[in-house]
mmCIF file of C-alpha atoms in Angstrom:
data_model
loop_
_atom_site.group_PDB
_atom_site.id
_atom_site.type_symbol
_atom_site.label_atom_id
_atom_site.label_comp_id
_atom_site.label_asym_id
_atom_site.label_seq_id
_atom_site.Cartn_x
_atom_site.Cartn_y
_atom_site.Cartn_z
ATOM 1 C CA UNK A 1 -3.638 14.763 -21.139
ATOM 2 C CA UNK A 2 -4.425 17.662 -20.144
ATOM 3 C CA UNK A 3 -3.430 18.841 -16.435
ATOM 4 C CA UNK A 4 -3.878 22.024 -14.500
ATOM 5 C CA UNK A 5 -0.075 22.411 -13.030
ATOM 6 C CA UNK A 6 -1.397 24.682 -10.342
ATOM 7 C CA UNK A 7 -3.314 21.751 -8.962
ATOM 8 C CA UNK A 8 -6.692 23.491 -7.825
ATOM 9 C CA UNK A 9 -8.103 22.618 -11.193
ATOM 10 C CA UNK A 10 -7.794 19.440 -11.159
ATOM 11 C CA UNK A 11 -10.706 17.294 -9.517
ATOM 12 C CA UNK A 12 -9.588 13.807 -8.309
ATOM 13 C CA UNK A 13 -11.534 10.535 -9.947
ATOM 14 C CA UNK A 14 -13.642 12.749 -12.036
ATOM 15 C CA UNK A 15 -13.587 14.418 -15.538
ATOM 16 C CA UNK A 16 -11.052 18.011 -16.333
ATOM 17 C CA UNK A 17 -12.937 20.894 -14.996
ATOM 18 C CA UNK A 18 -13.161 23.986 -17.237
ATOM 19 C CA UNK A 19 -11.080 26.534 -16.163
ATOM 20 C CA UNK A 20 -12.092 29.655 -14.363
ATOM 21 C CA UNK A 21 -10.562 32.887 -15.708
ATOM 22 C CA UNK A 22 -11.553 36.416 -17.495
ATOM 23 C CA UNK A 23 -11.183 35.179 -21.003
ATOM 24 C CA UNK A 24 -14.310 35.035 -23.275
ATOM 25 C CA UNK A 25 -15.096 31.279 -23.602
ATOM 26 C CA UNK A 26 -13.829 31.008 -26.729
ATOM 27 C CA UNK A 27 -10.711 31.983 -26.413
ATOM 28 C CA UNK A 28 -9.738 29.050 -24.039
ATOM 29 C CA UNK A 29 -8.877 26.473 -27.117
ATOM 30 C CA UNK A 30 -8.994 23.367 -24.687
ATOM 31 C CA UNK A 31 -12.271 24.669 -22.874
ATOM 32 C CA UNK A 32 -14.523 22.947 -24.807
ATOM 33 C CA UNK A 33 -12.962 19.186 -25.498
ATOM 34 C CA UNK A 34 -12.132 19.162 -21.471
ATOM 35 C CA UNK A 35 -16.062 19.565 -20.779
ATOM 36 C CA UNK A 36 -17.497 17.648 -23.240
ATOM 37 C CA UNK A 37 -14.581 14.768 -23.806
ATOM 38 C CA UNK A 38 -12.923 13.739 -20.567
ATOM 39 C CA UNK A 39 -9.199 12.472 -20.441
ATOM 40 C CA UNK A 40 -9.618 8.540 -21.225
ATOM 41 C CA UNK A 41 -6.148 7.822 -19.524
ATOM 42 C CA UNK A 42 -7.232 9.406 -16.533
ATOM 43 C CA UNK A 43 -10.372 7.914 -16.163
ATOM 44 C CA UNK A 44 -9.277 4.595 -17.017
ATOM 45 C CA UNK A 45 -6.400 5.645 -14.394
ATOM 46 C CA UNK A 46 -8.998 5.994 -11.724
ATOM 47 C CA UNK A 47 -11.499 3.197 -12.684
ATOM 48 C CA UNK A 48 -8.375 1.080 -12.326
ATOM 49 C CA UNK A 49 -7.876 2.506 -8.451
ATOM 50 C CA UNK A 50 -12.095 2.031 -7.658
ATOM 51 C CA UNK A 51 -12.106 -1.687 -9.015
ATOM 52 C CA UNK A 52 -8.426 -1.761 -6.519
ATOM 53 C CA UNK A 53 -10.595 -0.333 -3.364
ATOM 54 C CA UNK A 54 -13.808 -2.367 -4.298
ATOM 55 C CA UNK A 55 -11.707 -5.835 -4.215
ATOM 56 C CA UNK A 56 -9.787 -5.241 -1.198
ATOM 57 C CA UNK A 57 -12.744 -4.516 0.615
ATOM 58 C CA UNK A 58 -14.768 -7.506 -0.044
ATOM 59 C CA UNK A 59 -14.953 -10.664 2.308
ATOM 60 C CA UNK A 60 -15.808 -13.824 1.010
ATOM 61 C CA UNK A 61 -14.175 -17.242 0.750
ATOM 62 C CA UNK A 62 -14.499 -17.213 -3.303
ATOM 63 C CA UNK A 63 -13.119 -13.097 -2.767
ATOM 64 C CA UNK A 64 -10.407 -12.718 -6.041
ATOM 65 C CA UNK A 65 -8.476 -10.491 -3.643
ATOM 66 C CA UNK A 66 -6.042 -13.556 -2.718
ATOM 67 C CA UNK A 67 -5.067 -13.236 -6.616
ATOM 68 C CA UNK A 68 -5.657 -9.431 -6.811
ATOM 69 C CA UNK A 69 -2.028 -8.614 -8.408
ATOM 70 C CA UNK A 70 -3.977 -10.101 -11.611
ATOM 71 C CA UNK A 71 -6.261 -7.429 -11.288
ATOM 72 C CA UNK A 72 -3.405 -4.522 -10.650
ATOM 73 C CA UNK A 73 -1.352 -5.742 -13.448
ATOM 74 C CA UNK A 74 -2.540 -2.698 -15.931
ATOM 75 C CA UNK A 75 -2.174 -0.138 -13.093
ATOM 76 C CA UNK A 76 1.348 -1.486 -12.630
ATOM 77 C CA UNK A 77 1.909 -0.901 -15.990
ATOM 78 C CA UNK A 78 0.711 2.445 -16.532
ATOM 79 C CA UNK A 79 2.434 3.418 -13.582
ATOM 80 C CA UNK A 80 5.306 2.354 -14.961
ATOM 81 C CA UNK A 81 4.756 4.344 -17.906
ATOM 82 C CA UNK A 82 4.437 7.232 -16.275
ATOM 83 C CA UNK A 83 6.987 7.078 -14.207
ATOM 84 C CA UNK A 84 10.154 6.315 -16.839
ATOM 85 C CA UNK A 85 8.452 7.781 -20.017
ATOM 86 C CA UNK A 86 5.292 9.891 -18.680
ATOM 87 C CA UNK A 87 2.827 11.677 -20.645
ATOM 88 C CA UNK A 88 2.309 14.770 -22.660
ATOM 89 C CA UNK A 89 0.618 16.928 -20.387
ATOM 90 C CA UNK A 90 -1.085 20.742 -20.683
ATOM 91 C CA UNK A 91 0.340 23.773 -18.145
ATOM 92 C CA UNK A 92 -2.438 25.828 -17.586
ATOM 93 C CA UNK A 93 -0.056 28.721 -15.655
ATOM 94 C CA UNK A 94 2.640 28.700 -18.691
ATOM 95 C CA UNK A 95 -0.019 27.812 -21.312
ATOM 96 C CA UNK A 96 2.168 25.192 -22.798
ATOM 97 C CA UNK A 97 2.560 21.394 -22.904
ATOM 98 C CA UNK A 98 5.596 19.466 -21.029
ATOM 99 C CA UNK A 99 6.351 15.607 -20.167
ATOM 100 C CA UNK A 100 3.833 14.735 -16.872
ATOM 101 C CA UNK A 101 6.067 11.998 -14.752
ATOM 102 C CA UNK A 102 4.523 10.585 -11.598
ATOM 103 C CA UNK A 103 5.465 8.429 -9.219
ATOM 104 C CA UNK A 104 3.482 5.976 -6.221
ATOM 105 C CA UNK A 105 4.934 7.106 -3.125
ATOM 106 C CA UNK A 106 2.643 5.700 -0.673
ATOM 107 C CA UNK A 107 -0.617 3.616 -0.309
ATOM 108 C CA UNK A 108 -3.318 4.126 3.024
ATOM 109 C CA UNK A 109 -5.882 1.219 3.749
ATOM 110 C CA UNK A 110 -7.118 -0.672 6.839
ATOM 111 C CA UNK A 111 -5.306 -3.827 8.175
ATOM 112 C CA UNK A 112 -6.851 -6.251 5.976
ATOM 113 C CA UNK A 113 -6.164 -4.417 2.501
ATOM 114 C CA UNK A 114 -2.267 -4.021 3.785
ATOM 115 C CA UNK A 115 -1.922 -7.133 3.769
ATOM 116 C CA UNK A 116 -4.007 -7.527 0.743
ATOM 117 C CA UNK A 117 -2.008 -5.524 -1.040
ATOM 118 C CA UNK A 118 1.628 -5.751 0.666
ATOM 119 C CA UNK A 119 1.641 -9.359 0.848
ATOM 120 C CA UNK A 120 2.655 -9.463 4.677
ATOM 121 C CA UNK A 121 -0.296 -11.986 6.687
ATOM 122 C CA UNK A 122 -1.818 -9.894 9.291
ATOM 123 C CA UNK A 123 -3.340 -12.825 10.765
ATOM 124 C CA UNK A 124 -1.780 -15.146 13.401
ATOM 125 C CA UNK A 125 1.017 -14.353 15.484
ATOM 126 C CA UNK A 126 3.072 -12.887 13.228
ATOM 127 C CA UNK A 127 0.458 -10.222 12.307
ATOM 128 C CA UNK A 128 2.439 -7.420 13.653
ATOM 129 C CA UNK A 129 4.046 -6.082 10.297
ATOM 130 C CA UNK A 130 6.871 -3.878 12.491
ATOM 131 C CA UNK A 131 7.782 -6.725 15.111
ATOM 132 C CA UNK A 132 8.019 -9.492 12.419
ATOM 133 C CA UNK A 133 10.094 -12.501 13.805
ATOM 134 C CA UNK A 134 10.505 -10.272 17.083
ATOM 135 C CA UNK A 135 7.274 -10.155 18.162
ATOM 136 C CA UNK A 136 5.859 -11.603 21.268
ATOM 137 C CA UNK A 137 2.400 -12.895 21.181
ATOM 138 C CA UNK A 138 0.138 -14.810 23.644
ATOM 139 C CA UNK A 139 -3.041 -16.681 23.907
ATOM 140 C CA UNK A 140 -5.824 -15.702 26.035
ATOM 141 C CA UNK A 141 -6.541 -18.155 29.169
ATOM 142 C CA UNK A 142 -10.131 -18.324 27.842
ATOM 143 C CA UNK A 143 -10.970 -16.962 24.396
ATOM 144 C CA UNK A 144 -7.559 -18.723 23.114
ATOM 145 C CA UNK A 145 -7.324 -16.375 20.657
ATOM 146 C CA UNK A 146 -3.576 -14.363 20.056
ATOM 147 C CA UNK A 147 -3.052 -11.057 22.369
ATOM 148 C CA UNK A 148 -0.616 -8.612 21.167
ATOM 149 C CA UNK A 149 -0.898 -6.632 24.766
ATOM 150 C CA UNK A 150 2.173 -5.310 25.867
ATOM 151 C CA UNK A 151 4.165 -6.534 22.713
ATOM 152 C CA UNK A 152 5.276 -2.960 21.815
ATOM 153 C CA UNK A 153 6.988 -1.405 25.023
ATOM 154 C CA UNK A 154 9.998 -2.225 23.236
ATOM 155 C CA UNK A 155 9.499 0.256 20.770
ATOM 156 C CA UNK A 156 9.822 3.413 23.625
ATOM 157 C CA UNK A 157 12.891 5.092 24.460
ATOM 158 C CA UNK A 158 15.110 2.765 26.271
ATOM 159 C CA UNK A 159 14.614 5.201 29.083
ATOM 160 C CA UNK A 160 11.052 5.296 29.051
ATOM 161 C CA UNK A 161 9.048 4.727 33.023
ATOM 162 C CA UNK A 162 6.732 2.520 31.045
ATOM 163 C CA UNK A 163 9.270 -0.204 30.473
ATOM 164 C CA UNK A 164 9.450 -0.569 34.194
ATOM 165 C CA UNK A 165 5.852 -0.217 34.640
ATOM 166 C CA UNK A 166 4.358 -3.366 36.022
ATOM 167 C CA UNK A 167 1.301 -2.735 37.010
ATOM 168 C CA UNK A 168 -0.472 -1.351 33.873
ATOM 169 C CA UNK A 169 0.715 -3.641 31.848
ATOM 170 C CA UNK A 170 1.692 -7.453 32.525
ATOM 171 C CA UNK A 171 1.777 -7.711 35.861
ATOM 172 C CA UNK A 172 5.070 -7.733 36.897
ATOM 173 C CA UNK A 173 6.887 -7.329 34.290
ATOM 174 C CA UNK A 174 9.515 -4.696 32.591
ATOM 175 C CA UNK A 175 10.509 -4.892 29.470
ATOM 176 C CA UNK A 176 14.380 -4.448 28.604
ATOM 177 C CA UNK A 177 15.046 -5.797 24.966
ATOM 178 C CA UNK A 178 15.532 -3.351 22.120
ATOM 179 C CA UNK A 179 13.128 -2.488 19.611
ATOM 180 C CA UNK A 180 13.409 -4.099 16.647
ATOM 181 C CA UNK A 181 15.566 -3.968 13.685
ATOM 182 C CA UNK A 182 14.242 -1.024 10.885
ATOM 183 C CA UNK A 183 14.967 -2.589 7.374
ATOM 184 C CA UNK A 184 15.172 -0.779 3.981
ATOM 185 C CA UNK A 185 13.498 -1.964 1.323
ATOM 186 C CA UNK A 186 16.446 -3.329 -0.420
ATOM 187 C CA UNK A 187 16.515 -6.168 2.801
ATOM 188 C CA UNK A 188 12.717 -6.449 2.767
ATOM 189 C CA UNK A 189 13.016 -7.701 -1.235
ATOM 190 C CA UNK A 190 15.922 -10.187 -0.904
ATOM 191 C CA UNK A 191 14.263 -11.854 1.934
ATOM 192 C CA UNK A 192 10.926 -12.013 -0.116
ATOM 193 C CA UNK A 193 13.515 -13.192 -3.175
ATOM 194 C CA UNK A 194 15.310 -15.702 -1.077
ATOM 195 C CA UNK A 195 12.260 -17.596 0.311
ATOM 196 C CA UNK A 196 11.266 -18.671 -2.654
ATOM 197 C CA UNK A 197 7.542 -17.298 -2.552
ATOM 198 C CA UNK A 198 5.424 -17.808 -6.072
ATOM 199 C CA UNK A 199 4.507 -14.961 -7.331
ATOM 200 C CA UNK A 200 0.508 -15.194 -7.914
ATOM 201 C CA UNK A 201 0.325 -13.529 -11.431
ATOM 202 C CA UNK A 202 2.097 -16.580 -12.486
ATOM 203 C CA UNK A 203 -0.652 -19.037 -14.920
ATOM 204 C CA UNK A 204 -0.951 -21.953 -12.405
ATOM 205 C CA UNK A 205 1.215 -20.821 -9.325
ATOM 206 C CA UNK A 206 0.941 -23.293 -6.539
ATOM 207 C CA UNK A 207 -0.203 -21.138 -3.863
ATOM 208 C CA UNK A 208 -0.233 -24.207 -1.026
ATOM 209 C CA UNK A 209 3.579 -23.272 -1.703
ATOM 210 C CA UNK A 210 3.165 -19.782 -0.216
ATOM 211 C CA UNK A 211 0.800 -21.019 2.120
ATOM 212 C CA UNK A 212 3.576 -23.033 3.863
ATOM 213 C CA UNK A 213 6.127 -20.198 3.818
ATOM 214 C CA UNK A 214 3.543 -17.411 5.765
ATOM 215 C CA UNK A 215 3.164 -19.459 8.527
ATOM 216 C CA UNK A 216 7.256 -19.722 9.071
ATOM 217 C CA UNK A 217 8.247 -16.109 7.918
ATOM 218 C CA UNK A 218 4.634 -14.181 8.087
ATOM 219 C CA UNK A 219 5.231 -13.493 3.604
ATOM 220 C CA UNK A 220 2.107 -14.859 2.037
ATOM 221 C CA UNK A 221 3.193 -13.486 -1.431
ATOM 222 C CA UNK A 222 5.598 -10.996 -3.606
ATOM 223 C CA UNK A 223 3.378 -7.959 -3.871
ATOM 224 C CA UNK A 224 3.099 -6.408 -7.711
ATOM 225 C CA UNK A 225 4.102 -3.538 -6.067
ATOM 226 C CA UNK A 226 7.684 -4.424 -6.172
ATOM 227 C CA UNK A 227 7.711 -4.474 -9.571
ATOM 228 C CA UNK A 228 7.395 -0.390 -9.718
ATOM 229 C CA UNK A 229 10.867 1.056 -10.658
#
């Protein structure tokens, strides 16, 4: 692999781009292969993330994103690869080769691919993925359908005028109880662990099994995510 360190050189989701510098083009030694032969690692890398993007956006009953930790099993694993052993990797500013590690911090999608991806339903009333358990929906007098309005006043500053607002909000009502509990990830796992949710990489997992558990504790699987050291 070869990697510009620096960072500008490096173009995401597409092939290495030659490097801009004084030298006659010959004297670059990895000039040539970088133009001509892209990194397959990192194209498979991002091909991998596109297919990830493409099935969490689709909506159909028959969609594979219920199951798409089958899907996201290589990425897991290459992930993992690169995060305990890495790869050898090319320093363009110290013109030398050194062990690439890299790590998912993060991920940013809509609501429907969190939940896609985390595992947590963010459908019925306990869609809220902060609130959990502690949330407080309601059904419209008409539509019938779940309101979260007014649900996250708890969150402000204990002190805060809009907890004893009650006239933009529900009419007459303040709001007193604390916000609720922030758990590390450690917590988030044993509960997942402890409710005895199937994971859906599994050849045959039951998933009327899970089914039953999301609409008690809001969990509709164990993300592949958790597998990441």
């Amino acid at each position: 692999m070869i990697l510009d360190a620096a960072g500008p050189n490096f173009s995401h989701g597409s092939s290495w781009q030659s490097y801009s510098n004084s030298e006659p083009e010959s004297s670059h030694p990895f000039q040539h292969s970088m133009e001509e032969d892209p990194n397959p690692v990192s194209k498979k890398f991002y091909d991998l993330l596109h297919l990830v993007n493409f099935l969490a956006s689709q909506e159909c009953p028959s969609n594979p994103k219920h199951k798409i930790d089958v899907y996201l099993q290589p990425l897991i694993k290459e992930l993992t690869l690169l995060w305990e052993t890495g790869v050898e990797a090319f320093g363009i500013s110290k013109r030398q080769n050194f062990q690439l590690r890299a790590a998912l911090i993060w991920t940013i999608s809509d609501f429907p691919a969190y939940s896609t991806l985390s595992g947590w339903s963010t459908a019925g009333k306990l869609a809220c993925p902060y609130c959990i358990e502690e949330t407080q929906p309601f059904r419209l007098q008409h539509g019938r359908k779940q309101s979260w309005f007014d649900c996250h006043r708890m969150i402000l500053d204990h002190h805060h005028p809009f907890r004893r607002d009650q006239k933009n909000f529900l009419k007459g009502q303040t709001v007193r109880r604390p916000p609720p509990t922030n758990r590390t990830g450690e917590e988030i796992l044993d509960q997942i662990c402890n409710l005895g949710i199937i994971n859906v990489t599994e050849l045959d997992a039951e998933q009327e099994v899970n089914k039953i558990i999301c609409k008690i504790w809001g969990w509709k699987k164990r993300s592949i995510f958790w597998d990441l050291p």
